[in-house]
mmCIF file with all atom_site columns, C-alpha atoms in Angstrom:
data_model
loop_
_atom_site.group_PDB
_atom_site.id
_atom_site.type_symbol
_atom_site.label_atom_id
_atom_site.label_alt_id
_atom_site.label_comp_id
_atom_site.label_asym_id
_atom_site.label_entity_id
_atom_site.label_seq_id
_atom_site.pdbx_PDB_ins_code
_atom_site.Cartn_x
_atom_site.Cartn_y
_atom_site.Cartn_z
_atom_site.occupancy
_atom_site.B_iso_or_equiv
_atom_site.pdbx_formal_charge
_atom_site.auth_seq_id
_atom_site.auth_comp_id
_atom_site.auth_asym_id
_atom_site.auth_atom_id
_atom_site.pdbx_PDB_model_num
ATOM 1   C CA . MET F 1 1   ? -2.099  4.383   14.860  1.00 0.00 ? 1   MET F CA 1
ATOM 2   C CA . ALA F 1 2   ? -3.504  7.061   13.133  1.00 0.00 ? 2   ALA F CA 1
ATOM 3   C CA . THR F 1 3   ? -1.324  9.030   10.888  1.00 0.00 ? 3   THR F CA 1
ATOM 4   C CA . LYS F 1 4   ? 0.007   12.196  12.385  1.00 0.00 ? 4   LYS F CA 1
ATOM 5   C CA . LEU F 1 5   ? 0.016   14.523  9.518   1.00 0.00 ? 5   LEU F CA 1
ATOM 6   C CA . SER F 1 6   ? -2.404  17.473  9.497   1.00 0.00 ? 6   SER F CA 1
ATOM 7   C CA . ARG F 1 7   ? -5.243  16.582  7.569   1.00 0.00 ? 7   ARG F CA 1
ATOM 8   C CA . THR F 1 8   ? -6.556  20.553  7.378   1.00 0.00 ? 8   THR F CA 1
ATOM 9   C CA . ALA F 1 9   ? -3.153  22.323  6.036   1.00 0.00 ? 9   ALA F CA 1
ATOM 10  C CA . CYS F 1 10  ? -4.046  21.355  2.145   1.00 0.00 ? 10  CYS F CA 1
ATOM 11  C CA . PRO F 1 11  ? -5.825  18.991  0.075   1.00 0.00 ? 11  PRO F CA 1
ATOM 12  C CA . VAL F 1 12  ? -2.358  17.312  -0.883  1.00 0.00 ? 12  VAL F CA 1
ATOM 13  C CA . GLU F 1 13  ? -1.425  17.039  2.619   1.00 0.00 ? 13  GLU F CA 1
ATOM 14  C CA . ALA F 1 14  ? -4.789  15.586  3.823   1.00 0.00 ? 14  ALA F CA 1
ATOM 15  C CA . THR F 1 15  ? -4.473  12.939  1.118   1.00 0.00 ? 15  THR F CA 1
ATOM 16  C CA . LEU F 1 16  ? -0.993  12.159  2.248   1.00 0.00 ? 16  LEU F CA 1
ATOM 17  C CA . SER F 1 17  ? -1.935  11.901  5.558   1.00 0.00 ? 17  SER F CA 1
ATOM 18  C CA . LEU F 1 18  ? -3.861  8.626   4.761   1.00 0.00 ? 18  LEU F CA 1
ATOM 19  C CA . ILE F 1 19  ? -1.518  7.128   2.235   1.00 0.00 ? 19  ILE F CA 1
ATOM 20  C CA . SER F 1 20  ? 1.913   8.486   3.031   1.00 0.00 ? 20  SER F CA 1
ATOM 21  C CA . ASP F 1 21  ? 3.499   4.989   3.381   1.00 0.00 ? 21  ASP F CA 1
ATOM 22  C CA . LYS F 1 22  ? 4.443   2.953   0.478   1.00 0.00 ? 22  LYS F CA 1
ATOM 23  C CA . TRP F 1 23  ? 3.100   0.043   2.092   1.00 0.00 ? 23  TRP F CA 1
ATOM 24  C CA . LYS F 1 24  ? -0.311  1.693   2.444   1.00 0.00 ? 24  LYS F CA 1
ATOM 25  C CA . VAL F 1 25  ? -0.487  2.552   -1.291  1.00 0.00 ? 25  VAL F CA 1
ATOM 26  C CA . LEU F 1 26  ? 0.377   -1.332  -2.150  1.00 0.00 ? 26  LEU F CA 1
ATOM 27  C CA . ILE F 1 27  ? -2.293  -2.462  0.176   1.00 0.00 ? 27  ILE F CA 1
ATOM 28  C CA . LEU F 1 28  ? -4.912  -0.041  -1.407  1.00 0.00 ? 28  LEU F CA 1
ATOM 29  C CA . ARG F 1 29  ? -3.778  -1.151  -4.979  1.00 0.00 ? 29  ARG F CA 1
ATOM 30  C CA . ASP F 1 30  ? -4.488  -4.723  -3.777  1.00 0.00 ? 30  ASP F CA 1
ATOM 31  C CA . LEU F 1 31  ? -7.713  -4.190  -2.004  1.00 0.00 ? 31  LEU F CA 1
ATOM 32  C CA . LEU F 1 32  ? -9.154  -2.230  -4.993  1.00 0.00 ? 32  LEU F CA 1
ATOM 33  C CA . ASP F 1 33  ? -9.544  -5.448  -6.716  1.00 0.00 ? 33  ASP F CA 1
ATOM 34  C CA . GLY F 1 34  ? -11.777 -6.636  -3.941  1.00 0.00 ? 34  GLY F CA 1
ATOM 35  C CA . THR F 1 35  ? -11.732 -8.369  -0.308  1.00 0.00 ? 35  THR F CA 1
ATOM 36  C CA . LYS F 1 36  ? -8.485  -10.069 0.408   1.00 0.00 ? 36  LYS F CA 1
ATOM 37  C CA . ARG F 1 37  ? -7.186  -12.197 3.276   1.00 0.00 ? 37  ARG F CA 1
ATOM 38  C CA . PHE F 1 38  ? -4.178  -11.322 5.192   1.00 0.00 ? 38  PHE F CA 1
ATOM 39  C CA . GLY F 1 39  ? -1.954  -14.287 3.494   1.00 0.00 ? 39  GLY F CA 1
ATOM 40  C CA . GLU F 1 40  ? -3.218  -12.939 0.037   1.00 0.00 ? 40  GLU F CA 1
ATOM 41  C CA . LEU F 1 41  ? -1.997  -9.309  1.153   1.00 0.00 ? 41  LEU F CA 1
ATOM 42  C CA . LYS F 1 42  ? 1.339   -10.508 2.477   1.00 0.00 ? 42  LYS F CA 1
ATOM 43  C CA . LYS F 1 43  ? 1.919   -12.702 -0.527  1.00 0.00 ? 43  LYS F CA 1
ATOM 44  C CA . SER F 1 44  ? 0.932   -10.189 -3.131  1.00 0.00 ? 44  SER F CA 1
ATOM 45  C CA . ILE F 1 45  ? 3.005   -7.216  -1.425  1.00 0.00 ? 45  ILE F CA 1
ATOM 46  C CA . GLY F 1 46  ? 6.155   -9.492  -0.970  1.00 0.00 ? 46  GLY F CA 1
ATOM 47  C CA . SER F 1 47  ? 8.846   -7.920  1.043   1.00 0.00 ? 47  SER F CA 1
ATOM 48  C CA . ILE F 1 48  ? 6.430   -6.582  3.815   1.00 0.00 ? 48  ILE F CA 1
ATOM 49  C CA . SER F 1 49  ? 7.052   -8.356  7.092   1.00 0.00 ? 49  SER F CA 1
ATOM 50  C CA . GLN F 1 50  ? 3.647   -9.672  9.186   1.00 0.00 ? 50  GLN F CA 1
ATOM 51  C CA . LYS F 1 51  ? 4.223   -7.009  11.782  1.00 0.00 ? 51  LYS F CA 1
ATOM 52  C CA . VAL F 1 52  ? 4.393   -4.181  9.507   1.00 0.00 ? 52  VAL F CA 1
ATOM 53  C CA . LEU F 1 53  ? 1.509   -5.366  7.289   1.00 0.00 ? 53  LEU F CA 1
ATOM 54  C CA . THR F 1 54  ? -0.556  -5.550  10.472  1.00 0.00 ? 54  THR F CA 1
ATOM 55  C CA . THR F 1 55  ? 0.430   -2.075  11.580  1.00 0.00 ? 55  THR F CA 1
ATOM 56  C CA . ASN F 1 56  ? -0.510  -0.538  8.324   1.00 0.00 ? 56  ASN F CA 1
ATOM 57  C CA . LEU F 1 57  ? -3.776  -2.453  8.121   1.00 0.00 ? 57  LEU F CA 1
ATOM 58  C CA . ARG F 1 58  ? -4.699  -1.392  11.822  1.00 0.00 ? 58  ARG F CA 1
ATOM 59  C CA . ALA F 1 59  ? -3.707  2.307   10.797  1.00 0.00 ? 59  ALA F CA 1
ATOM 60  C CA . MET F 1 60  ? -5.737  2.175   7.717   1.00 0.00 ? 60  MET F CA 1
ATOM 61  C CA . GLU F 1 61  ? -8.881  0.650   9.395   1.00 0.00 ? 61  GLU F CA 1
ATOM 62  C CA . GLU F 1 62  ? -8.531  3.552   12.042  1.00 0.00 ? 62  GLU F CA 1
ATOM 63  C CA . ASP F 1 63  ? -8.335  6.127   9.415   1.00 0.00 ? 63  ASP F CA 1
ATOM 64  C CA . GLY F 1 64  ? -11.559 4.527   7.761   1.00 0.00 ? 64  GLY F CA 1
ATOM 65  C CA . LEU F 1 65  ? -9.895  3.422   4.609   1.00 0.00 ? 65  LEU F CA 1
ATOM 66  C CA . LEU F 1 66  ? -10.616 -0.429  5.263   1.00 0.00 ? 66  LEU F CA 1
ATOM 67  C CA . THR F 1 67  ? -12.799 -2.934  7.282   1.00 0.00 ? 67  THR F CA 1
ATOM 68  C CA . ARG F 1 68  ? -11.479 -5.777  9.103   1.00 0.00 ? 68  ARG F CA 1
ATOM 69  C CA . GLU F 1 69  ? -13.792 -8.906  9.449   1.00 0.00 ? 69  GLU F CA 1
ATOM 70  C CA . VAL F 1 70  ? -13.021 -11.724 11.518  1.00 0.00 ? 70  VAL F CA 1
ATOM 71  C CA . PHE F 1 71  ? -14.609 -14.989 11.145  1.00 0.00 ? 71  PHE F CA 1
ATOM 72  C CA . ALA F 1 72  ? -15.196 -17.389 14.266  1.00 0.00 ? 72  ALA F CA 1
ATOM 73  C CA . GLU F 1 73  ? -13.282 -20.327 12.241  1.00 0.00 ? 73  GLU F CA 1
ATOM 74  C CA . VAL F 1 74  ? -10.238 -22.483 13.232  1.00 0.00 ? 74  VAL F CA 1
ATOM 75  C CA . PRO F 1 75  ? -8.094  -21.415 12.005  1.00 0.00 ? 75  PRO F CA 1
ATOM 76  C CA . PRO F 1 76  ? -9.498  -17.714 12.234  1.00 0.00 ? 76  PRO F CA 1
ATOM 77  C CA . ARG F 1 77  ? -9.969  -16.199 8.917   1.00 0.00 ? 77  ARG F CA 1
ATOM 78  C CA . VAL F 1 78  ? -9.623  -12.379 8.613   1.00 0.00 ? 78  VAL F CA 1
ATOM 79  C CA . GLU F 1 79  ? -10.775 -10.435 5.497   1.00 0.00 ? 79  GLU F CA 1
ATOM 80  C CA . TYR F 1 80  ? -10.010 -6.894  4.593   1.00 0.00 ? 80  TYR F CA 1
ATOM 81  C CA . THR F 1 81  ? -12.306 -4.783  2.330   1.00 0.00 ? 81  THR F CA 1
ATOM 82  C CA . LEU F 1 82  ? -12.030 -1.141  1.306   1.00 0.00 ? 82  LEU F CA 1
ATOM 83  C CA . THR F 1 83  ? -14.323 1.083   2.683   1.00 0.00 ? 83  THR F CA 1
ATOM 84  C CA . GLU F 1 84  ? -16.268 3.948   0.392   1.00 0.00 ? 84  GLU F CA 1
ATOM 85  C CA . ARG F 1 85  ? -13.506 6.480   1.682   1.00 0.00 ? 85  ARG F CA 1
ATOM 86  C CA . GLY F 1 86  ? -10.932 3.617   0.600   1.00 0.00 ? 86  GLY F CA 1
ATOM 87  C CA . ALA F 1 87  ? -12.437 3.003   -2.757  1.00 0.00 ? 87  ALA F CA 1
ATOM 88  C CA . SER F 1 88  ? -12.521 6.824   -3.419  1.00 0.00 ? 88  SER F CA 1
ATOM 89  C CA . LEU F 1 89  ? -8.808  6.775   -3.509  1.00 0.00 ? 89  LEU F CA 1
ATOM 90  C CA . ARG F 1 90  ? -8.828  4.640   -6.826  1.00 0.00 ? 90  ARG F CA 1
ATOM 91  C CA . PRO F 1 91  ? -8.243  7.621   -9.085  1.00 0.00 ? 91  PRO F CA 1
ATOM 92  C CA . VAL F 1 92  ? -4.978  8.336   -7.249  1.00 0.00 ? 92  VAL F CA 1
ATOM 93  C CA . VAL F 1 93  ? -3.674  4.904   -7.212  1.00 0.00 ? 93  VAL F CA 1
ATOM 94  C CA . GLU F 1 94  ? -4.557  4.902   -11.144 1.00 0.00 ? 94  GLU F CA 1
ATOM 95  C CA . ALA F 1 95  ? -2.772  8.013   -11.921 1.00 0.00 ? 95  ALA F CA 1
ATOM 96  C CA . MET F 1 96  ? 0.389   6.572   -10.076 1.00 0.00 ? 96  MET F CA 1
ATOM 97  C CA . ARG F 1 97  ? 0.116   3.504   -11.989 1.00 0.00 ? 97  ARG F CA 1
ATOM 98  C CA . ILE F 1 98  ? -0.235  5.490   -15.396 1.00 0.00 ? 98  ILE F CA 1
ATOM 99  C CA . TRP F 1 99  ? 2.833   7.435   -14.461 1.00 0.00 ? 99  TRP F CA 1
ATOM 100 C CA . GLY F 1 100 ? 4.696   4.344   -13.469 1.00 0.00 ? 100 GLY F CA 1
ATOM 101 C CA . GLU F 1 101 ? 4.195   2.843   -16.702 1.00 0.00 ? 101 GLU F CA 1
ATOM 102 C CA . ALA F 1 102 ? 5.113   5.848   -18.932 1.00 0.00 ? 102 ALA F CA 1
ATOM 103 C CA . HIS F 1 103 ? 8.373   6.205   -16.924 1.00 0.00 ? 103 HIS F CA 1
ATOM 104 C CA . GLN F 1 104 ? 9.253   2.365   -15.865 1.00 0.00 ? 104 GLN F CA 1
ATOM 105 C CA . PRO F 1 105 ? 11.739  2.163   -18.710 1.00 0.00 ? 105 PRO F CA 1
ATOM 106 C CA . GLU F 1 106 ? 13.659  5.079   -17.836 1.00 0.00 ? 106 GLU F CA 1
ATOM 107 C CA . LEU F 1 107 ? 13.512  4.254   -14.338 1.00 0.00 ? 107 LEU F CA 1
ATOM 108 C CA . ALA F 1 108 ? 14.767  0.758   -14.875 1.00 0.00 ? 108 ALA F CA 1
ATOM 109 C CA . ALA F 1 109 ? 17.677  2.245   -17.044 1.00 0.00 ? 109 ALA F CA 1
ATOM 110 C CA . GLU F 1 110 ? 18.638  4.699   -14.265 1.00 0.00 ? 110 GLU F CA 1
ATOM 111 C CA . GLU F 1 111 ? 18.474  1.977   -11.790 1.00 0.00 ? 111 GLU F CA 1
ATOM 112 C CA . SER F 1 112 ? 20.914  -0.142  -14.018 1.00 0.00 ? 112 SER F CA 1
ATOM 113 C CA . GLU F 1 113 ? 23.247  2.304   -14.270 1.00 0.00 ? 113 GLU F CA 1
ATOM 114 C CA . ARG F 1 114 ? 23.544  3.164   -10.675 1.00 0.00 ? 114 ARG F CA 1
ATOM 115 C CA . GLU F 1 115 ? 24.087  -0.617  -10.015 1.00 0.00 ? 115 GLU F CA 1
ATOM 116 C CA . ALA F 1 116 ? 26.732  -0.678  -12.534 1.00 0.00 ? 116 ALA F CA 1
ATOM 117 C CA . ARG F 1 117 ? 28.420  2.285   -11.072 1.00 0.00 ? 117 ARG F CA 1
ATOM 118 C CA . ARG F 1 118 ? 28.121  0.538   -7.359  1.00 0.00 ? 118 ARG F CA 1
ATOM 119 C CA . ASN F 1 119 ? 29.942  -2.747  -8.710  1.00 0.00 ? 119 ASN F CA 1
ATOM 120 C CA . GLN F 1 120 ? 32.506  -0.893  -10.406 1.00 0.00 ? 120 GLN F CA 1
ATOM 121 C CA . HIS F 1 121 ? 33.490  0.627   -7.096  1.00 0.00 ? 121 HIS F CA 1
ATOM 122 C CA . ALA F 1 122 ? 33.098  -2.599  -5.140  1.00 0.00 ? 122 ALA F CA 1
#
């Protein structure tokens, strides 16, 4: 299930075509630290379903961002590792982290205010 966005329209769109899903960015974030097993990714990401994680991992593999290695063991062991292409997205993820750290307090305050307004109307 490769991404359907055009990869030739502009450089930003080309990048988005590979990481346009929040789950893909979180998978990328986790794999930048090294090879991970499916269960490790699921636990780290938290709220993602097994089906959605599997779908995103397959798409990322098809897009050349990661490799999947299956070990002939019982129970089967599957490990995911970023390719050179996937690892080259490190500066993008790092820029997102830096921006998030700089704006996290204001974003958290805004979220608290919205929640308080919702509770007043409930």
